[in-house]
mmCIF file of C-alpha atoms in Angstrom:
data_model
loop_
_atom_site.group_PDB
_atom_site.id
_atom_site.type_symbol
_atom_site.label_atom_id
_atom_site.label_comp_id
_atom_site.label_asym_id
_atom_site.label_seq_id
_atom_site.Cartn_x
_atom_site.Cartn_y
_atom_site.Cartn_z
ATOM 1 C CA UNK A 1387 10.974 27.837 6.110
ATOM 2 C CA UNK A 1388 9.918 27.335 9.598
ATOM 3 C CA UNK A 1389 7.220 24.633 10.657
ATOM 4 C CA UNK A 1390 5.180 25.718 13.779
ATOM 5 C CA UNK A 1391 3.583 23.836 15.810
ATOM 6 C CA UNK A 1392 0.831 24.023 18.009
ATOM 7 C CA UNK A 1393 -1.595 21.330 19.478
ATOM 8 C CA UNK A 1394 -5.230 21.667 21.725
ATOM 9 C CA UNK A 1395 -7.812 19.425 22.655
ATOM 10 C CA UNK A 1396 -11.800 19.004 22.511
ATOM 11 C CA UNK A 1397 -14.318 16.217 23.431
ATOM 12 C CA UNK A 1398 -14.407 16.710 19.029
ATOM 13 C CA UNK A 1399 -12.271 17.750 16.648
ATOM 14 C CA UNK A 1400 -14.547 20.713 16.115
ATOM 15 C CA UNK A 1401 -14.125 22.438 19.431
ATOM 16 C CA UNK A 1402 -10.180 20.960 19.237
ATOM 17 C CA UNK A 1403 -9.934 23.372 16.062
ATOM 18 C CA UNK A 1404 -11.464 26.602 17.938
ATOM 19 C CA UNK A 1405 -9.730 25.926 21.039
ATOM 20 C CA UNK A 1406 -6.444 25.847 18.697
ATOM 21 C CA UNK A 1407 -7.928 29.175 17.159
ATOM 22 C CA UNK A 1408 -7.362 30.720 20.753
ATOM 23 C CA UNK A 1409 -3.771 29.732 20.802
ATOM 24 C CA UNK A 1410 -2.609 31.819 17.437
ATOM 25 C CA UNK A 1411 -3.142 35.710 16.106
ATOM 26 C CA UNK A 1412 -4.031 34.654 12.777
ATOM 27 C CA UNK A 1413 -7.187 32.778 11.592
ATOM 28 C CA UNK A 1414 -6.550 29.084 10.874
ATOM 29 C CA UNK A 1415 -7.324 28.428 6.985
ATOM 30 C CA UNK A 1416 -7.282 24.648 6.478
ATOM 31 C CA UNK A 1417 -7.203 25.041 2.312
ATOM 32 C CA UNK A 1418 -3.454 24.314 1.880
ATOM 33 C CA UNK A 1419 -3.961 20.933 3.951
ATOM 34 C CA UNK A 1420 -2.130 18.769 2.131
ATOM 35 C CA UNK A 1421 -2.088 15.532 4.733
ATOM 36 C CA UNK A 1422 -4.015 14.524 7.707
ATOM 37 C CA UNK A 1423 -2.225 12.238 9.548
ATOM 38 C CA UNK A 1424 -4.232 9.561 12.280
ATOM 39 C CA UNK A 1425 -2.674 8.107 15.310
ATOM 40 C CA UNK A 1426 -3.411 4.518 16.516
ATOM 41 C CA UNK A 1427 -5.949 5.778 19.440
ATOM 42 C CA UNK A 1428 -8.464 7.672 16.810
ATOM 43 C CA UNK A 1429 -7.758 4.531 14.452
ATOM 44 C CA UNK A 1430 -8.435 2.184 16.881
ATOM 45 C CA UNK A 1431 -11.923 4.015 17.837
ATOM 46 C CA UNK A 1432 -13.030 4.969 14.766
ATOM 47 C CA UNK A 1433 -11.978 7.564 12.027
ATOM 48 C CA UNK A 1434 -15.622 8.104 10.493
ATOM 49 C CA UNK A 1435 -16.279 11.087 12.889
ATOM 50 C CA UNK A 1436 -13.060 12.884 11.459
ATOM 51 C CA UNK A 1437 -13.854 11.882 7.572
ATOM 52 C CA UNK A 1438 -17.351 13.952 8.282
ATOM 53 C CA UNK A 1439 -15.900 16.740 9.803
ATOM 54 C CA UNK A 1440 -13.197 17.180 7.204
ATOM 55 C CA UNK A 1441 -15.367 16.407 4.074
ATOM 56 C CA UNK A 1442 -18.126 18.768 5.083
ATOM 57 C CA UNK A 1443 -16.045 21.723 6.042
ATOM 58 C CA UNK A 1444 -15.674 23.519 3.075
ATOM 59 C CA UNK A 1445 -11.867 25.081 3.688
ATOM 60 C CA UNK A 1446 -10.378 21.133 3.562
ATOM 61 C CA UNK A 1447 -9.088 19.682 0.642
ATOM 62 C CA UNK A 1448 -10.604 16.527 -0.428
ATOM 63 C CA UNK A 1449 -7.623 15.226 -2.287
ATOM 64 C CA UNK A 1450 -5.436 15.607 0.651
ATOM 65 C CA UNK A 1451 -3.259 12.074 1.478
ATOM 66 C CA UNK A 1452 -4.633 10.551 4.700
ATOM 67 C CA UNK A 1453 -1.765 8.101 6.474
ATOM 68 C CA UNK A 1454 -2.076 6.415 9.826
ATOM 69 C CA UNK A 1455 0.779 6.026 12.188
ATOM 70 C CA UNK A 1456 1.360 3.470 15.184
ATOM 71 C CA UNK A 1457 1.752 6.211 17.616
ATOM 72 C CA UNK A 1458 0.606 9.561 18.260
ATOM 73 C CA UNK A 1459 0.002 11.722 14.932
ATOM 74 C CA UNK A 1460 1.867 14.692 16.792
ATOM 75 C CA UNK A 1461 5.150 12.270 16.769
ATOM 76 C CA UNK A 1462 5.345 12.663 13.234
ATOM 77 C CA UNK A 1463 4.456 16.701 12.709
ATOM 78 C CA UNK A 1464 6.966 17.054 15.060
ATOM 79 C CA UNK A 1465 9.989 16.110 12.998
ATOM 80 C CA UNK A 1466 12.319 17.597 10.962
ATOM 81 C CA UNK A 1467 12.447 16.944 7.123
ATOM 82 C CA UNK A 1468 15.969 16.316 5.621
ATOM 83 C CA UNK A 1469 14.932 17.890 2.386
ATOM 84 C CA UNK A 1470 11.524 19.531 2.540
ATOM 85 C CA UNK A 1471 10.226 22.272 4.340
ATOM 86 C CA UNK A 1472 7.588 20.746 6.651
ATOM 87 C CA UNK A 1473 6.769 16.995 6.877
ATOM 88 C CA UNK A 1474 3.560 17.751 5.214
ATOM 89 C CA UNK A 1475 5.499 18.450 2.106
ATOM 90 C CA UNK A 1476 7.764 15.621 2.949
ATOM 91 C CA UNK A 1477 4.296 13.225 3.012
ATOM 92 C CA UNK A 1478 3.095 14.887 -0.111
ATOM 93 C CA UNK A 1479 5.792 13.913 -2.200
ATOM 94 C CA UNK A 1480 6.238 10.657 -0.586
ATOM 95 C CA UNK A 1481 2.413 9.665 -1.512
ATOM 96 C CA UNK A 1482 3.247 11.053 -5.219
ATOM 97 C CA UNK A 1483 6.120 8.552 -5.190
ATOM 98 C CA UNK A 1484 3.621 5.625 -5.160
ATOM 99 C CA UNK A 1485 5.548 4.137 -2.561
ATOM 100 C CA UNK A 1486 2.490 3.115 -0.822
ATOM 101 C CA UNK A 1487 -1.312 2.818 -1.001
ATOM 102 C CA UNK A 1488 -1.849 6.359 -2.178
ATOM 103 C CA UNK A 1489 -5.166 7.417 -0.562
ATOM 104 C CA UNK A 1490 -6.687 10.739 -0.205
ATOM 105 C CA UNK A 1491 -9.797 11.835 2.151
ATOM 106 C CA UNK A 1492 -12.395 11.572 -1.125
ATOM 107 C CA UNK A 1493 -11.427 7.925 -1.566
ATOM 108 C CA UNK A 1494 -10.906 7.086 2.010
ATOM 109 C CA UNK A 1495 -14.211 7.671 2.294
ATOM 110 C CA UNK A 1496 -15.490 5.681 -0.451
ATOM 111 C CA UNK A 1497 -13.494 2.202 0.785
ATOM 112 C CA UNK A 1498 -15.209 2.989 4.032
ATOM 113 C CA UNK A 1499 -18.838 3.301 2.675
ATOM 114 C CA UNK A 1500 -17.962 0.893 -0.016
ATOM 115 C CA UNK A 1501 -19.433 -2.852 -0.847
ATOM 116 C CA UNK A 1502 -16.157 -4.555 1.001
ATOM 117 C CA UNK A 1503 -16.797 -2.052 3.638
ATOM 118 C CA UNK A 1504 -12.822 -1.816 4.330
ATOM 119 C CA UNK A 1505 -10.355 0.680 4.274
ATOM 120 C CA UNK A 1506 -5.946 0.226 3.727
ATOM 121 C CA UNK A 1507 -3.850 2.993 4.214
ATOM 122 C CA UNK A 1508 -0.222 3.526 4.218
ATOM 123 C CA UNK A 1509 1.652 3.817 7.642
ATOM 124 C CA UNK A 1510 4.394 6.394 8.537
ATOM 125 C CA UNK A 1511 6.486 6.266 11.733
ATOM 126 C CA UNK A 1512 9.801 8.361 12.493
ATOM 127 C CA UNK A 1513 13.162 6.735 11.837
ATOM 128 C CA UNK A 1514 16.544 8.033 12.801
ATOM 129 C CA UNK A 1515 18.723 9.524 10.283
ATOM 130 C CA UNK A 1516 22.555 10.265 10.976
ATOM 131 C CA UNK A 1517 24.170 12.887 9.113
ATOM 132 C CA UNK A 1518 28.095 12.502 8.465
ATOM 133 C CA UNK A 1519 29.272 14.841 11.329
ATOM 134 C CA UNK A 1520 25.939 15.606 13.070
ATOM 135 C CA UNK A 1521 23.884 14.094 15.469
ATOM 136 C CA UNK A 1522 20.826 11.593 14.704
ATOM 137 C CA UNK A 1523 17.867 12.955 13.973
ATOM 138 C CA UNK A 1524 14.525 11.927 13.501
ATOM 139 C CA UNK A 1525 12.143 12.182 10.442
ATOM 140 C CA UNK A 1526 9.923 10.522 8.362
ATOM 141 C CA UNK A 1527 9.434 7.131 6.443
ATOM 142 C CA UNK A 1528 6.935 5.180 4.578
ATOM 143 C CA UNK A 1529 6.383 1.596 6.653
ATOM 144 C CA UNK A 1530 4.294 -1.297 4.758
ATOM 145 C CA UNK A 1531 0.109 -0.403 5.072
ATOM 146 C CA UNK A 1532 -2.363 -1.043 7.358
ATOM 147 C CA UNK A 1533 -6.415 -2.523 7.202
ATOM 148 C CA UNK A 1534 -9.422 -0.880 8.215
ATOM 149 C CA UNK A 1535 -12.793 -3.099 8.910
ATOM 150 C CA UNK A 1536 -15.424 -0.624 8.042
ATOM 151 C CA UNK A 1537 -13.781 2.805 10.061
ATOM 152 C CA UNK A 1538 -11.327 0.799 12.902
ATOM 153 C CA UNK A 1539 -8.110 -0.330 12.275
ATOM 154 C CA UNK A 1540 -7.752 -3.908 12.421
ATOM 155 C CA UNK A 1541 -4.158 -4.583 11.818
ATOM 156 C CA UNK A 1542 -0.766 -3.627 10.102
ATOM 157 C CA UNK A 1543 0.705 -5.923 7.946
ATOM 158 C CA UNK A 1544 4.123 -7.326 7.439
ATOM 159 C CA UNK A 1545 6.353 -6.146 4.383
ATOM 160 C CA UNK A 1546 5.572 -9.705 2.728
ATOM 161 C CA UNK A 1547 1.643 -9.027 3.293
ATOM 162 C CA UNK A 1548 1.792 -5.717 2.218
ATOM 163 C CA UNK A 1549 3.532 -6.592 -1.131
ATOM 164 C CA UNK A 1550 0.746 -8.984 -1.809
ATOM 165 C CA UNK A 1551 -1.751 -6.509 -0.594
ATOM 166 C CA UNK A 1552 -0.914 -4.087 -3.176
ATOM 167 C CA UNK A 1553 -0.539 -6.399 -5.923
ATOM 168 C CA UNK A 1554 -3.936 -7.768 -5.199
ATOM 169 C CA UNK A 1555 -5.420 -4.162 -5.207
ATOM 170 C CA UNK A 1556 -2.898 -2.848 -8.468
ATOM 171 C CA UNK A 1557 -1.371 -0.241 -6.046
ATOM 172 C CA UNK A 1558 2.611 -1.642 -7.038
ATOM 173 C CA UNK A 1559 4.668 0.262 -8.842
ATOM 174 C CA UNK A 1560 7.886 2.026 -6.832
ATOM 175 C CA UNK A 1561 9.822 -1.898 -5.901
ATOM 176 C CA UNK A 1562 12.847 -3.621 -5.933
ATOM 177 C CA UNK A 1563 13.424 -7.143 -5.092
ATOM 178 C CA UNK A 1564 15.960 -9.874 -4.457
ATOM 179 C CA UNK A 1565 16.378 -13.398 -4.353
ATOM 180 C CA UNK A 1566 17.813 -16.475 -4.872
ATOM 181 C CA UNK A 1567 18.335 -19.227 -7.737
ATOM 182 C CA UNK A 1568 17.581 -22.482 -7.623
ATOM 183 C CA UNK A 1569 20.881 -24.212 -7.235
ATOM 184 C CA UNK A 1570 23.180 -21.210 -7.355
ATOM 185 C CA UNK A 1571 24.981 -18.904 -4.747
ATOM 186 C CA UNK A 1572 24.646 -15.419 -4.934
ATOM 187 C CA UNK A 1573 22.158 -12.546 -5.174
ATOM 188 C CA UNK A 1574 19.768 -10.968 -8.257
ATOM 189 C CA UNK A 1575 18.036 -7.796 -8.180
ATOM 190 C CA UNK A 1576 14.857 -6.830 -9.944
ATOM 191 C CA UNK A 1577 13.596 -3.155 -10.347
ATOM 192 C CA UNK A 1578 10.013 -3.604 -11.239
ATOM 193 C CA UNK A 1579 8.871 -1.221 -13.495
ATOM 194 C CA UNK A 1580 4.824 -2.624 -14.354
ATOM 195 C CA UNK A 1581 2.269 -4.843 -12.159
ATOM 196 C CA UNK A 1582 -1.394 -6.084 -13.755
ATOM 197 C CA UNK A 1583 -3.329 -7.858 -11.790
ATOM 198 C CA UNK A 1584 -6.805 -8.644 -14.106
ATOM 199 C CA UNK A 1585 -9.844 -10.191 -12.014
ATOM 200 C CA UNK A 1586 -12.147 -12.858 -13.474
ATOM 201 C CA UNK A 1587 -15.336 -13.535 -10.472
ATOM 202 C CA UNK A 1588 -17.160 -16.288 -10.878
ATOM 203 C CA UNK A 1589 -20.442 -17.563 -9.643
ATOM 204 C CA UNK A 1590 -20.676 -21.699 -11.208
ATOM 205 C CA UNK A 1591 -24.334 -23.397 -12.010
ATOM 206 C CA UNK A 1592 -23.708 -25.220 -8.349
ATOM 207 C CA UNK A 1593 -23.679 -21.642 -6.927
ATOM 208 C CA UNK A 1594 -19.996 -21.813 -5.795
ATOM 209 C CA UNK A 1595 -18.072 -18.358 -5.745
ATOM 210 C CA UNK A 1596 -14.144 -18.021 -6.980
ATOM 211 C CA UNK A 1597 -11.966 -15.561 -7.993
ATOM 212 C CA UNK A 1598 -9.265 -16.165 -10.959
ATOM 213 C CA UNK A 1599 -6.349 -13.667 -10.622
ATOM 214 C CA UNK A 1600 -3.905 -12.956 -13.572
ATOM 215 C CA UNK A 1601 -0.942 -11.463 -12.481
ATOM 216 C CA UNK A 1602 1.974 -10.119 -14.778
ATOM 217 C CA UNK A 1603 4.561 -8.345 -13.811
ATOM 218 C CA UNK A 1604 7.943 -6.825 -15.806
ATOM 219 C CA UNK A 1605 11.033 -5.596 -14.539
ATOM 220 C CA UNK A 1606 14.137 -4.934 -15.245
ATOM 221 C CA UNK A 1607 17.868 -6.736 -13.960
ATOM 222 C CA UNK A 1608 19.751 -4.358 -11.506
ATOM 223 C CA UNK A 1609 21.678 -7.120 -9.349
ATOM 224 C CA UNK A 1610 23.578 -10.080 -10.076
ATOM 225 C CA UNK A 1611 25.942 -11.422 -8.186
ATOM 226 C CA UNK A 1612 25.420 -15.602 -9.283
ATOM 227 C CA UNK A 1613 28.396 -16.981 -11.060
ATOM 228 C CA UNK A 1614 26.014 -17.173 -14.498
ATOM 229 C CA UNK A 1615 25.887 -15.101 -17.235
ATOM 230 C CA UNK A 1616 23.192 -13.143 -17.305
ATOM 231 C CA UNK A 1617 22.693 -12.601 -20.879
ATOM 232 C CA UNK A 1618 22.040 -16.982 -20.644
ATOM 233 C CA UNK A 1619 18.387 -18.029 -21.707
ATOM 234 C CA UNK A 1620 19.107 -20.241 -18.501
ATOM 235 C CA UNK A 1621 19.924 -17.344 -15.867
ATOM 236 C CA UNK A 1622 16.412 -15.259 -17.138
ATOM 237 C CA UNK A 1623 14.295 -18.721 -17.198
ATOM 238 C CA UNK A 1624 15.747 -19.239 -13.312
ATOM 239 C CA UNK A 1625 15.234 -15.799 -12.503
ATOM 240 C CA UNK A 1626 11.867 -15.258 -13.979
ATOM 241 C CA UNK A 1627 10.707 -18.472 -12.527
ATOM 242 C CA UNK A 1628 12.567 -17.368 -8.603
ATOM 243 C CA UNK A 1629 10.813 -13.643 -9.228
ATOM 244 C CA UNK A 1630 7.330 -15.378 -9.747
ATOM 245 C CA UNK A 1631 7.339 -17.838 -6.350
ATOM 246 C CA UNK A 1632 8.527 -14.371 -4.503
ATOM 247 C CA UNK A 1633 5.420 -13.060 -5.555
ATOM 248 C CA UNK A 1634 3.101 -15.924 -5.401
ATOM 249 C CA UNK A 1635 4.157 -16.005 -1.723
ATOM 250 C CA UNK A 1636 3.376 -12.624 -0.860
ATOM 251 C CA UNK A 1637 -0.131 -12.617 -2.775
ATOM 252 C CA UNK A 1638 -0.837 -15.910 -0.669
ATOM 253 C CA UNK A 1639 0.791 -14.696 2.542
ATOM 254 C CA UNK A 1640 -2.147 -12.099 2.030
ATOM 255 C CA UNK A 1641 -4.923 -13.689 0.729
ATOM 256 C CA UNK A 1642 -4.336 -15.927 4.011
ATOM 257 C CA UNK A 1643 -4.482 -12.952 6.623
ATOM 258 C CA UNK A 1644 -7.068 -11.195 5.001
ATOM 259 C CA UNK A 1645 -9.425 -14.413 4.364
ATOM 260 C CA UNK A 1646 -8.649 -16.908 7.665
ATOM 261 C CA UNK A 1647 -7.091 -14.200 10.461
ATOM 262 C CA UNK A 1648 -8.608 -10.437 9.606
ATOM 263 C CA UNK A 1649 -11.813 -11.874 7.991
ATOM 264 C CA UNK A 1650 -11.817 -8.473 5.809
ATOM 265 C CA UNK A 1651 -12.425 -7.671 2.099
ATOM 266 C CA UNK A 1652 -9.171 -5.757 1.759
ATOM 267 C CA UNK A 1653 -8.911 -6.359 -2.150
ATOM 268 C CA UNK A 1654 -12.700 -5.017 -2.948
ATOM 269 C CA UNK A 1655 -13.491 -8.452 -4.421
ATOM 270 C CA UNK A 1656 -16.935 -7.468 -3.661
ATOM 271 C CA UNK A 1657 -17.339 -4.744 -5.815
ATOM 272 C CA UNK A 1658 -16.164 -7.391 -8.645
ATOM 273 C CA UNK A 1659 -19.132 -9.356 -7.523
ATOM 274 C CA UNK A 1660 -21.214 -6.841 -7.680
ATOM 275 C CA UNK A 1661 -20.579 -5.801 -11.070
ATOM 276 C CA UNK A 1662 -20.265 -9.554 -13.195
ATOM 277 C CA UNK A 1663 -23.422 -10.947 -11.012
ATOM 278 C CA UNK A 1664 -25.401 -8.090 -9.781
ATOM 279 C CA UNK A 1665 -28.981 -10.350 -9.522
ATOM 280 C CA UNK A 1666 -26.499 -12.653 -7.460
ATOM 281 C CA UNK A 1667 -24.818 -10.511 -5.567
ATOM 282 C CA UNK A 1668 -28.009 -8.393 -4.405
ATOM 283 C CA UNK A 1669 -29.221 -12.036 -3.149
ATOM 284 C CA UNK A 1670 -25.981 -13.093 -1.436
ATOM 285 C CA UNK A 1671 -24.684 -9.459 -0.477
ATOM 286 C CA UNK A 1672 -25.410 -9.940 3.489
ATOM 287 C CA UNK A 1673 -24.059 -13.100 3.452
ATOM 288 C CA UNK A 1674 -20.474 -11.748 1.876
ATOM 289 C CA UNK A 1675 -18.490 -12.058 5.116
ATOM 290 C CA UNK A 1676 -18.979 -15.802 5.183
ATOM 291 C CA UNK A 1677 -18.603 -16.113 0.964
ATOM 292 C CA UNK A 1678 -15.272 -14.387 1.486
ATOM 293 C CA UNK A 1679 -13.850 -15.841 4.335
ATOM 294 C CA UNK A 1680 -14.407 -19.363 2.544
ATOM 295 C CA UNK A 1681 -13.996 -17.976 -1.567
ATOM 296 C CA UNK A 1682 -11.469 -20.081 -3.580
ATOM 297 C CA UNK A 1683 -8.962 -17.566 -5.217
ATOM 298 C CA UNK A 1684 -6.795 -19.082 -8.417
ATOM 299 C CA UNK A 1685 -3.566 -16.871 -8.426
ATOM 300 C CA UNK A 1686 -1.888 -17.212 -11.688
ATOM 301 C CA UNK A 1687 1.778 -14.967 -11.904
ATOM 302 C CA UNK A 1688 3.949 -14.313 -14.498
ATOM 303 C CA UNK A 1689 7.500 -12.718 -14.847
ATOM 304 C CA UNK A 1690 9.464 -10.843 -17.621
ATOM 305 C CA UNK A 1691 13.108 -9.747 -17.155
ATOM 306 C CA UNK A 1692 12.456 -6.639 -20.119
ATOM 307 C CA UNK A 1693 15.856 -5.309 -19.669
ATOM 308 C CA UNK A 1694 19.618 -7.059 -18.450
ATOM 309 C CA UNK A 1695 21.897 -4.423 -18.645
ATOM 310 C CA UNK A 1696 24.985 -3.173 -20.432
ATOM 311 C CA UNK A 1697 26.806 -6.473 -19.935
ATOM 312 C CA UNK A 1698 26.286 -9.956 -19.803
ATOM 313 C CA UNK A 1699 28.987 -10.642 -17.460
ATOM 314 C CA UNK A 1700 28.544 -10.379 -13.416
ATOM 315 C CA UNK A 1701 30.559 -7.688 -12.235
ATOM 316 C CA UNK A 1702 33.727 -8.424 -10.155
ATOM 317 C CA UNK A 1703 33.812 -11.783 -10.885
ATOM 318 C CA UNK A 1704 37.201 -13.403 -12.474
ATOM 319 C CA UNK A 1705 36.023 -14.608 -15.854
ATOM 320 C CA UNK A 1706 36.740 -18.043 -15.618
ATOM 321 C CA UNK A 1707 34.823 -18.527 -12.972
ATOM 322 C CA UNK A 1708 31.620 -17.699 -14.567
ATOM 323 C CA UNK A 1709 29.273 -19.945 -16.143
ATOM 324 C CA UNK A 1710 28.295 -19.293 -20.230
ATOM 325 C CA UNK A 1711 25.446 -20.997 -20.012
#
């Protein structure tokens, strides 16, 4: 199909929309909007005007994906999609990948207006893509995800930070990783396939506020280039074990920017609050800022390897030079 384009401006978006009315022969229906997409300059001022406009106008779709973008939002419409028909549909499919923080307007709205008064949101940006025998193109990719305080964006975060992010918020589930063993050269590869992260608050007689996180997480072997067998109760104790400080460092790389530097709620610890200690939190709720910049947070982890593979044996690797156990 063929993506058309067309752009006009308004001191709103209201009069934007009737002034882009003037500019086509058919009357804009805004029911098949499948993803609104924000540049940095409506981020940065504010996106609570646009949530009102497109939650009470009937003809948008309240489960529609909402992503933010470091540039202008026309930068990414404007692309061409290597395998779907518009980059709408390229978006769409994208956010039902679960390869970021999957948010649509109805929820975006309730972060917003929510106890932690935050919002996160995934961030798309163009990339170039070269075709064998054809020029570079541009189109569209998922980046890491970015942090609202209240309706403004405050920052985007690294690809460590926004691993921790989503672990924190149980929004993991399309990631691979690699590492390192302790005291061994080479590479291994992880596909995970489940993250829990369970939340215990806690409020003690001395009136001090914590958080106990239980994370487990399961994956399965897809790399492994050590010189170690990887059927060895050795290699999956030193892989688990390498797996588990990958994680704890990007839950703590995040805990850390959101607590010291952003000074935001972006894990919704409040509404946990909220819920275990509701006289409490009713008490302490205007003072949450402060509780949260300061709260203690335990972070326990813990790795399975489910699944190793067809064979034990590292692939390409002379067999004498591998270990057995």
């Amino acid at each position: 199909g063929t993506t058309l384009l067309r752009k006009a401006t308004g001191k709103d978006i209201d009069e934007a929309i009737i002034e882009l009315q003037r500019k086509l022969s058919r009357y804009l229906f805004w029911g098949h909007s499948e993803v609104i997409v924000f540049g940095k300059a409506a981020a940065d001022k504010g996106i609570r005007p646009y949530l009102d406009f497109f939650l009470r106008y009937l003809q948008f779709r309240e489960h529609a994906y909402v992503y933010v973008t470091p540039g202008r939002a026309i930068s990414v419409l404007d692309l061409q999609p290597l395998l779907e028909r518009s980059t709408s549909e390229e978006l769409r499919e994208m956010g039902n990948m679960k390869l970021g923080m999957r948010v649509t307007l109805k929820r975006l709205a309730q972060m917003i207006e929510g106890e932690s008064q935050s919002a996160v949101l995934t961030v798309v940006d163009p990339v170039s893509w070269r075709q064998v025998n054809k020029p570079a193109q541009m189109t569209t990719a998922i980046q890491d995800v970015a942090v609202f305080d209240k309706d403004k964006l405050s920052s985007m975060l690294d690809r460590q930070e926004t691993i921790g992010l989503l672990l924190l918020r149980n929004e993991l589930e399309t990631m691979n990783f690699s590492f390192r063993l302790q005291d061994t050269e080479g590479v291994v590869g992880v596909h995970l396939i489940q993250a829990n992260a369970r939340f215990t608050p806690k409020i003690t007689p001395f009136g001090e506020w914590r958080m106990e996180v239980d994370i487990q997480a399961s994956g399965d072997l897809i790399q492994n280039t050590t010189n170690t067998n990887n059927m060895s109760h050795d290699f999956i104790r030193k892989a688990k074990e390498a797996w588990k400080l990958q994680l704890v460092e990007s839950v703590e790389s995040s805990l850390a920017n959101a607590q010291k530097k952003l000074q935001i709620d972006a894990f919704d610890f409040a509404v946990l609050f909220r819920k275990h200690y509701p006289r409490e939190w009713a008490k302490n709720k205007q003072q949450w800022d402060t509780i949260f910049r300061e709260l203690p947070v335990d972070v326990t982890v813990r790795t399975e390897i489910t699944r190793v593979g067809k064979s034990g044996l590292p692939q390409g690797m002379p067999a004498d030079k591998i270990r057995k156990k």
